[in-house]
Short mmCIF file of N, CA and C in Angstrom, two decimals:
data_model
loop_
_atom_site.label_atom_id
_atom_site.label_comp_id
_atom_site.label_asym_id
_atom_site.label_seq_id
_atom_site.Cartn_x
_atom_site.Cartn_y
_atom_site.Cartn_z
N MET A 1 27.97 -40.43 0.27
CA MET A 1 29.17 -39.83 -0.27
C MET A 1 29.88 -38.99 0.78
N ASP A 2 29.10 -38.32 1.65
CA ASP A 2 29.72 -37.48 2.69
C ASP A 2 30.53 -38.32 3.66
N SER A 3 30.09 -39.54 3.93
CA SER A 3 30.84 -40.36 4.88
C SER A 3 32.19 -40.78 4.31
N VAL A 4 32.28 -40.88 3.00
CA VAL A 4 33.56 -41.23 2.37
C VAL A 4 34.56 -40.09 2.54
N LEU A 5 34.09 -38.86 2.47
CA LEU A 5 34.98 -37.71 2.61
C LEU A 5 35.64 -37.68 3.98
N TRP A 6 34.94 -38.15 5.01
CA TRP A 6 35.53 -38.18 6.36
C TRP A 6 36.75 -39.09 6.41
N TYR A 7 36.82 -40.06 5.53
CA TYR A 7 37.95 -40.99 5.51
C TYR A 7 39.05 -40.52 4.55
N ILE A 8 38.66 -39.86 3.47
CA ILE A 8 39.63 -39.50 2.43
C ILE A 8 40.34 -38.18 2.71
N VAL A 9 39.64 -37.18 3.26
CA VAL A 9 40.25 -35.87 3.47
C VAL A 9 41.44 -35.92 4.42
N PRO A 10 41.38 -36.62 5.56
CA PRO A 10 42.59 -36.68 6.40
C PRO A 10 43.79 -37.34 5.70
N LEU A 11 43.53 -38.34 4.88
CA LEU A 11 44.63 -38.97 4.14
C LEU A 11 45.23 -38.00 3.13
N GLY A 12 44.37 -37.24 2.46
CA GLY A 12 44.87 -36.25 1.52
C GLY A 12 45.68 -35.16 2.20
N LEU A 13 45.22 -34.72 3.37
CA LEU A 13 45.99 -33.73 4.12
C LEU A 13 47.33 -34.29 4.57
N ALA A 14 47.35 -35.55 4.95
CA ALA A 14 48.62 -36.17 5.39
C ALA A 14 49.60 -36.22 4.23
N VAL A 15 49.13 -36.51 3.04
CA VAL A 15 50.03 -36.54 1.87
C VAL A 15 50.50 -35.13 1.55
N ALA A 16 49.59 -34.17 1.58
CA ALA A 16 49.96 -32.80 1.21
C ALA A 16 50.91 -32.17 2.22
N LEU A 17 50.75 -32.49 3.49
CA LEU A 17 51.58 -31.89 4.53
C LEU A 17 52.66 -32.83 5.03
N SER A 18 53.01 -33.81 4.25
CA SER A 18 54.03 -34.78 4.63
C SER A 18 55.38 -34.08 4.82
N LEU A 19 56.21 -34.64 5.64
CA LEU A 19 57.51 -34.05 5.94
C LEU A 19 58.45 -34.08 4.74
N PHE A 20 58.41 -35.13 3.93
CA PHE A 20 59.38 -35.26 2.86
C PHE A 20 59.23 -34.21 1.76
N PRO A 21 58.04 -33.91 1.26
CA PRO A 21 57.96 -32.82 0.28
C PRO A 21 58.37 -31.47 0.85
N ILE A 22 58.02 -31.22 2.11
CA ILE A 22 58.38 -29.94 2.72
C ILE A 22 59.90 -29.85 2.90
N LEU A 23 60.52 -30.94 3.33
CA LEU A 23 61.97 -30.97 3.49
C LEU A 23 62.67 -30.80 2.14
N ALA A 24 62.13 -31.44 1.11
CA ALA A 24 62.73 -31.30 -0.22
C ALA A 24 62.63 -29.86 -0.70
N VAL A 25 61.52 -29.19 -0.45
CA VAL A 25 61.37 -27.80 -0.89
C VAL A 25 62.37 -26.91 -0.15
N VAL A 26 62.53 -27.14 1.14
CA VAL A 26 63.49 -26.33 1.90
C VAL A 26 64.91 -26.51 1.34
N LEU A 27 65.28 -27.76 1.09
CA LEU A 27 66.61 -28.01 0.54
C LEU A 27 66.78 -27.41 -0.86
N LEU A 28 65.72 -27.47 -1.66
CA LEU A 28 65.80 -26.89 -3.01
C LEU A 28 65.91 -25.36 -2.95
N LEU A 29 65.21 -24.75 -2.02
CA LEU A 29 65.27 -23.30 -1.93
C LEU A 29 66.62 -22.81 -1.39
N LEU A 30 67.34 -23.69 -0.70
CA LEU A 30 68.67 -23.33 -0.21
C LEU A 30 69.77 -23.66 -1.21
N SER A 31 69.42 -24.20 -2.36
CA SER A 31 70.40 -24.58 -3.37
C SER A 31 70.94 -23.32 -4.07
N PRO A 32 72.04 -23.44 -4.81
CA PRO A 32 72.61 -22.26 -5.49
C PRO A 32 71.67 -21.59 -6.48
N ASN A 33 70.87 -22.34 -7.23
CA ASN A 33 69.91 -21.75 -8.16
C ASN A 33 68.52 -22.34 -7.86
N PRO A 34 67.81 -21.74 -6.91
CA PRO A 34 66.58 -22.35 -6.41
C PRO A 34 65.38 -22.29 -7.35
N VAL A 35 65.27 -21.26 -8.17
CA VAL A 35 64.04 -21.10 -8.97
C VAL A 35 63.87 -22.21 -10.00
N PRO A 36 64.84 -22.48 -10.87
CA PRO A 36 64.61 -23.53 -11.87
C PRO A 36 64.47 -24.92 -11.25
N VAL A 37 65.23 -25.18 -10.20
CA VAL A 37 65.15 -26.48 -9.56
C VAL A 37 63.78 -26.65 -8.87
N SER A 38 63.30 -25.59 -8.24
CA SER A 38 62.01 -25.67 -7.55
C SER A 38 60.85 -25.82 -8.53
N VAL A 39 60.94 -25.15 -9.66
CA VAL A 39 59.88 -25.28 -10.67
C VAL A 39 59.83 -26.71 -11.20
N GLY A 40 60.98 -27.30 -11.45
CA GLY A 40 61.02 -28.70 -11.90
C GLY A 40 60.46 -29.64 -10.86
N TYR A 41 60.81 -29.41 -9.58
CA TYR A 41 60.30 -30.26 -8.51
C TYR A 41 58.78 -30.12 -8.41
N LEU A 42 58.28 -28.89 -8.48
CA LEU A 42 56.84 -28.66 -8.39
C LEU A 42 56.11 -29.35 -9.53
N ALA A 43 56.65 -29.27 -10.72
CA ALA A 43 56.00 -29.93 -11.87
C ALA A 43 56.02 -31.45 -11.70
N GLY A 44 57.13 -31.99 -11.27
CA GLY A 44 57.21 -33.45 -11.08
C GLY A 44 56.33 -33.94 -9.95
N TRP A 45 56.32 -33.23 -8.84
CA TRP A 45 55.51 -33.66 -7.69
C TRP A 45 54.03 -33.55 -8.02
N SER A 46 53.63 -32.45 -8.64
CA SER A 46 52.22 -32.26 -8.98
C SER A 46 51.74 -33.30 -10.00
N SER A 47 52.55 -33.55 -11.01
CA SER A 47 52.14 -34.55 -12.01
C SER A 47 52.12 -35.96 -11.39
N GLY A 48 53.04 -36.25 -10.49
CA GLY A 48 53.03 -37.54 -9.81
C GLY A 48 51.79 -37.74 -8.97
N VAL A 49 51.41 -36.72 -8.21
CA VAL A 49 50.19 -36.81 -7.41
C VAL A 49 48.97 -36.94 -8.31
N LEU A 50 48.93 -36.18 -9.39
CA LEU A 50 47.80 -36.25 -10.33
C LEU A 50 47.67 -37.64 -10.93
N VAL A 51 48.78 -38.23 -11.34
CA VAL A 51 48.73 -39.57 -11.93
C VAL A 51 48.24 -40.59 -10.89
N LEU A 52 48.75 -40.51 -9.67
CA LEU A 52 48.33 -41.47 -8.63
C LEU A 52 46.86 -41.32 -8.28
N VAL A 53 46.39 -40.08 -8.15
CA VAL A 53 44.98 -39.87 -7.85
C VAL A 53 44.10 -40.39 -8.98
N THR A 54 44.51 -40.16 -10.22
CA THR A 54 43.74 -40.66 -11.36
C THR A 54 43.70 -42.18 -11.38
N LEU A 55 44.86 -42.82 -11.18
CA LEU A 55 44.90 -44.29 -11.17
C LEU A 55 44.04 -44.88 -10.06
N PHE A 56 44.16 -44.33 -8.87
CA PHE A 56 43.37 -44.88 -7.76
C PHE A 56 41.88 -44.58 -7.92
N THR A 57 41.54 -43.46 -8.55
CA THR A 57 40.13 -43.16 -8.78
C THR A 57 39.51 -44.16 -9.75
N PHE A 58 40.22 -44.42 -10.84
CA PHE A 58 39.70 -45.40 -11.79
C PHE A 58 39.77 -46.81 -11.23
N GLY A 59 40.77 -47.09 -10.43
CA GLY A 59 40.87 -48.40 -9.79
C GLY A 59 39.77 -48.64 -8.78
N ALA A 60 39.35 -47.59 -8.09
CA ALA A 60 38.29 -47.72 -7.11
C ALA A 60 36.95 -48.02 -7.77
N ARG A 61 36.77 -47.59 -9.00
CA ARG A 61 35.53 -47.88 -9.72
C ARG A 61 35.43 -49.36 -10.09
N LEU A 62 36.56 -50.06 -10.14
CA LEU A 62 36.54 -51.48 -10.47
C LEU A 62 36.12 -52.35 -9.28
N ILE A 63 36.18 -51.81 -8.08
CA ILE A 63 35.80 -52.56 -6.89
C ILE A 63 34.28 -52.61 -6.82
N PRO A 64 33.70 -53.78 -6.68
CA PRO A 64 32.24 -53.84 -6.58
C PRO A 64 31.76 -53.27 -5.27
N PRO A 65 30.59 -52.61 -5.28
CA PRO A 65 30.07 -52.04 -4.05
C PRO A 65 29.70 -53.14 -3.06
N SER A 66 29.91 -52.88 -1.79
CA SER A 66 29.60 -53.89 -0.78
C SER A 66 28.12 -53.85 -0.46
N SER A 67 27.63 -54.98 0.00
CA SER A 67 26.21 -55.05 0.36
C SER A 67 25.95 -54.42 1.71
N GLU A 68 26.99 -54.33 2.53
CA GLU A 68 26.82 -53.74 3.86
C GLU A 68 27.18 -52.26 3.78
N ALA A 69 26.26 -51.40 4.21
CA ALA A 69 26.43 -49.98 4.04
C ALA A 69 27.35 -49.35 5.10
N SER A 70 27.42 -49.93 6.27
CA SER A 70 28.21 -49.31 7.32
C SER A 70 29.23 -50.27 7.88
N MET A 71 30.19 -49.73 8.57
CA MET A 71 31.22 -50.54 9.20
C MET A 71 30.69 -51.12 10.51
N PRO A 72 31.25 -52.23 10.96
CA PRO A 72 30.82 -52.77 12.25
C PRO A 72 31.24 -51.81 13.37
N PRO A 73 30.52 -51.82 14.47
CA PRO A 73 30.81 -50.87 15.57
C PRO A 73 32.23 -51.01 16.14
N TRP A 74 32.77 -52.22 16.16
CA TRP A 74 34.10 -52.40 16.72
C TRP A 74 35.18 -51.74 15.88
N ALA A 75 34.91 -51.56 14.58
CA ALA A 75 35.91 -50.92 13.72
C ALA A 75 36.10 -49.45 14.09
N HIS A 76 35.04 -48.79 14.48
CA HIS A 76 35.15 -47.40 14.90
C HIS A 76 35.96 -47.29 16.20
N VAL A 77 35.75 -48.22 17.09
CA VAL A 77 36.50 -48.23 18.35
C VAL A 77 37.99 -48.45 18.07
N VAL A 78 38.29 -49.37 17.15
CA VAL A 78 39.69 -49.64 16.81
C VAL A 78 40.33 -48.39 16.19
N GLU A 79 39.61 -47.68 15.33
CA GLU A 79 40.14 -46.44 14.75
C GLU A 79 40.45 -45.40 15.81
N LEU A 80 39.54 -45.25 16.77
CA LEU A 80 39.76 -44.27 17.84
C LEU A 80 40.94 -44.66 18.71
N VAL A 81 41.07 -45.93 19.04
CA VAL A 81 42.17 -46.38 19.90
C VAL A 81 43.50 -46.21 19.17
N LEU A 82 43.55 -46.58 17.89
CA LEU A 82 44.80 -46.42 17.14
C LEU A 82 45.17 -44.93 16.99
N GLY A 83 44.19 -44.09 16.74
CA GLY A 83 44.47 -42.66 16.64
C GLY A 83 44.99 -42.07 17.94
N ALA A 84 44.37 -42.46 19.05
CA ALA A 84 44.82 -41.98 20.36
C ALA A 84 46.22 -42.50 20.67
N ALA A 85 46.50 -43.75 20.30
CA ALA A 85 47.84 -44.32 20.54
C ALA A 85 48.90 -43.58 19.73
N LEU A 86 48.57 -43.20 18.50
CA LEU A 86 49.53 -42.44 17.67
C LEU A 86 49.78 -41.05 18.23
N VAL A 87 48.73 -40.40 18.74
CA VAL A 87 48.91 -39.08 19.35
C VAL A 87 49.79 -39.18 20.59
N VAL A 88 49.53 -40.19 21.43
CA VAL A 88 50.33 -40.37 22.65
C VAL A 88 51.78 -40.69 22.27
N ALA A 89 51.99 -41.53 21.26
CA ALA A 89 53.36 -41.85 20.84
C ALA A 89 54.08 -40.60 20.33
N GLY A 90 53.39 -39.75 19.61
CA GLY A 90 54.01 -38.51 19.13
C GLY A 90 54.38 -37.57 20.26
N ILE A 91 53.48 -37.42 21.23
CA ILE A 91 53.78 -36.57 22.38
C ILE A 91 54.95 -37.14 23.18
N TRP A 92 54.95 -38.46 23.36
CA TRP A 92 56.04 -39.10 24.10
C TRP A 92 57.37 -38.89 23.40
N ARG A 93 57.36 -38.95 22.07
CA ARG A 93 58.59 -38.76 21.30
C ARG A 93 59.12 -37.34 21.44
N VAL A 94 58.22 -36.36 21.39
CA VAL A 94 58.64 -34.96 21.54
C VAL A 94 59.21 -34.71 22.92
N VAL A 95 58.55 -35.24 23.95
CA VAL A 95 59.02 -35.05 25.32
C VAL A 95 60.38 -35.73 25.51
N ALA A 96 60.55 -36.91 24.94
CA ALA A 96 61.84 -37.62 25.07
C ALA A 96 62.95 -36.86 24.37
N ASP A 97 62.67 -36.26 23.21
CA ASP A 97 63.69 -35.48 22.50
C ASP A 97 64.07 -34.22 23.28
N ARG A 98 63.09 -33.60 23.90
CA ARG A 98 63.39 -32.39 24.68
C ARG A 98 64.19 -32.73 25.93
N ARG A 99 63.97 -33.88 26.50
CA ARG A 99 64.75 -34.28 27.68
C ARG A 99 66.20 -34.57 27.28
N ARG A 100 66.39 -35.15 26.11
CA ARG A 100 67.74 -35.47 25.66
C ARG A 100 68.59 -34.23 25.42
N THR A 101 67.99 -33.20 24.86
CA THR A 101 68.70 -31.95 24.64
C THR A 101 68.26 -30.95 25.71
N SER A 102 68.95 -30.95 26.80
CA SER A 102 68.58 -30.07 27.91
C SER A 102 68.97 -28.63 27.56
N PRO A 103 68.35 -27.64 28.22
CA PRO A 103 68.69 -26.24 27.95
C PRO A 103 70.13 -25.90 28.31
N ALA A 104 70.76 -26.68 29.19
CA ALA A 104 72.15 -26.41 29.57
C ALA A 104 73.10 -26.66 28.42
N SER A 105 72.75 -27.59 27.52
CA SER A 105 73.62 -27.90 26.39
C SER A 105 72.83 -27.80 25.08
N PRO A 106 72.56 -26.57 24.63
CA PRO A 106 71.78 -26.43 23.39
C PRO A 106 72.57 -26.90 22.18
N ARG A 107 71.85 -27.35 21.20
CA ARG A 107 72.46 -27.81 19.96
C ARG A 107 72.85 -26.58 19.15
N ARG A 108 74.06 -26.55 18.64
CA ARG A 108 74.54 -25.38 17.89
C ARG A 108 74.56 -25.72 16.41
N GLY A 109 73.93 -24.88 15.60
CA GLY A 109 73.96 -25.05 14.16
C GLY A 109 73.06 -26.18 13.69
N PRO A 110 72.96 -26.33 12.38
CA PRO A 110 72.12 -27.39 11.83
C PRO A 110 72.74 -28.77 12.04
N ARG A 111 71.92 -29.78 11.93
CA ARG A 111 72.41 -31.14 12.08
C ARG A 111 73.33 -31.51 10.92
N ARG A 112 74.14 -32.51 11.16
CA ARG A 112 75.17 -32.88 10.20
C ARG A 112 74.57 -33.36 8.87
N TRP A 113 73.45 -34.11 8.91
CA TRP A 113 72.90 -34.65 7.67
C TRP A 113 72.34 -33.55 6.79
N ILE A 114 71.85 -32.47 7.38
CA ILE A 114 71.28 -31.41 6.54
C ILE A 114 72.38 -30.57 5.90
N THR A 115 73.53 -30.44 6.56
CA THR A 115 74.62 -29.69 5.95
C THR A 115 75.33 -30.50 4.87
N SER A 116 75.20 -31.83 4.94
CA SER A 116 75.85 -32.65 3.92
C SER A 116 75.02 -32.74 2.63
N ALA A 117 73.77 -32.35 2.69
CA ALA A 117 72.90 -32.40 1.51
C ALA A 117 73.17 -31.19 0.62
N ARG A 118 73.51 -31.45 -0.60
CA ARG A 118 73.76 -30.38 -1.58
C ARG A 118 72.98 -30.70 -2.85
N ALA A 119 72.46 -29.69 -3.48
CA ALA A 119 71.74 -29.87 -4.72
C ALA A 119 72.61 -29.39 -5.88
N GLU A 120 73.71 -30.03 -6.05
CA GLU A 120 74.65 -29.66 -7.11
C GLU A 120 74.63 -30.72 -8.19
N PRO A 121 74.82 -30.34 -9.46
CA PRO A 121 74.79 -31.34 -10.53
C PRO A 121 75.85 -32.42 -10.38
N SER A 122 77.02 -32.07 -9.87
CA SER A 122 78.09 -33.06 -9.80
C SER A 122 77.76 -34.17 -8.79
N ARG A 123 77.02 -33.86 -7.74
CA ARG A 123 76.69 -34.87 -6.74
C ARG A 123 75.41 -35.61 -7.08
N SER A 124 74.58 -35.05 -7.93
CA SER A 124 73.32 -35.71 -8.25
C SER A 124 73.43 -36.66 -9.43
N GLY A 125 74.57 -36.72 -10.06
CA GLY A 125 74.78 -37.64 -11.17
C GLY A 125 74.59 -37.01 -12.53
N SER A 126 74.22 -35.74 -12.58
CA SER A 126 74.04 -35.07 -13.86
C SER A 126 75.38 -34.62 -14.41
N PRO A 127 75.51 -34.51 -15.73
CA PRO A 127 76.80 -34.04 -16.29
C PRO A 127 77.04 -32.58 -16.04
#
C-alpha cells in the first residue's frame, strides 16, 4: 500500500496546486463582490473533486489485481527520464521568457487578457 502512495500523492498535489484553480481564485477575489462568489466557487470545486475521487476510488476496485507485484525495471527508468525532461523543459521555458523581456524594456501593468476578465453577471450570462 505504501508503494501506491508514492504514485498517488504527487498527482494529488498537482491537482491541488494546479494553475487554473489558483488563477480562478485570484480573479474571483478581485471581483466586485468577492465573498459570495468565492464561497460558491469553493463549494463547487470541493464537491467536484469529492465526486471525482469517489468515482475513481470505486472504479479502481473494479479492476482485478495484477499477478505481477512490481513494475519492470525499464518503467522506472522511463519515469525518471520523462521527469527530468519535464524539469529541463520548464527551466528552458522560464529562461526563454526572461530573455524575451529584457530589463531594459520591463512590462508595464497586467497583461491584456487578465484585464479583460471580469466576473460580472452581465458578461457571464446571468440575468
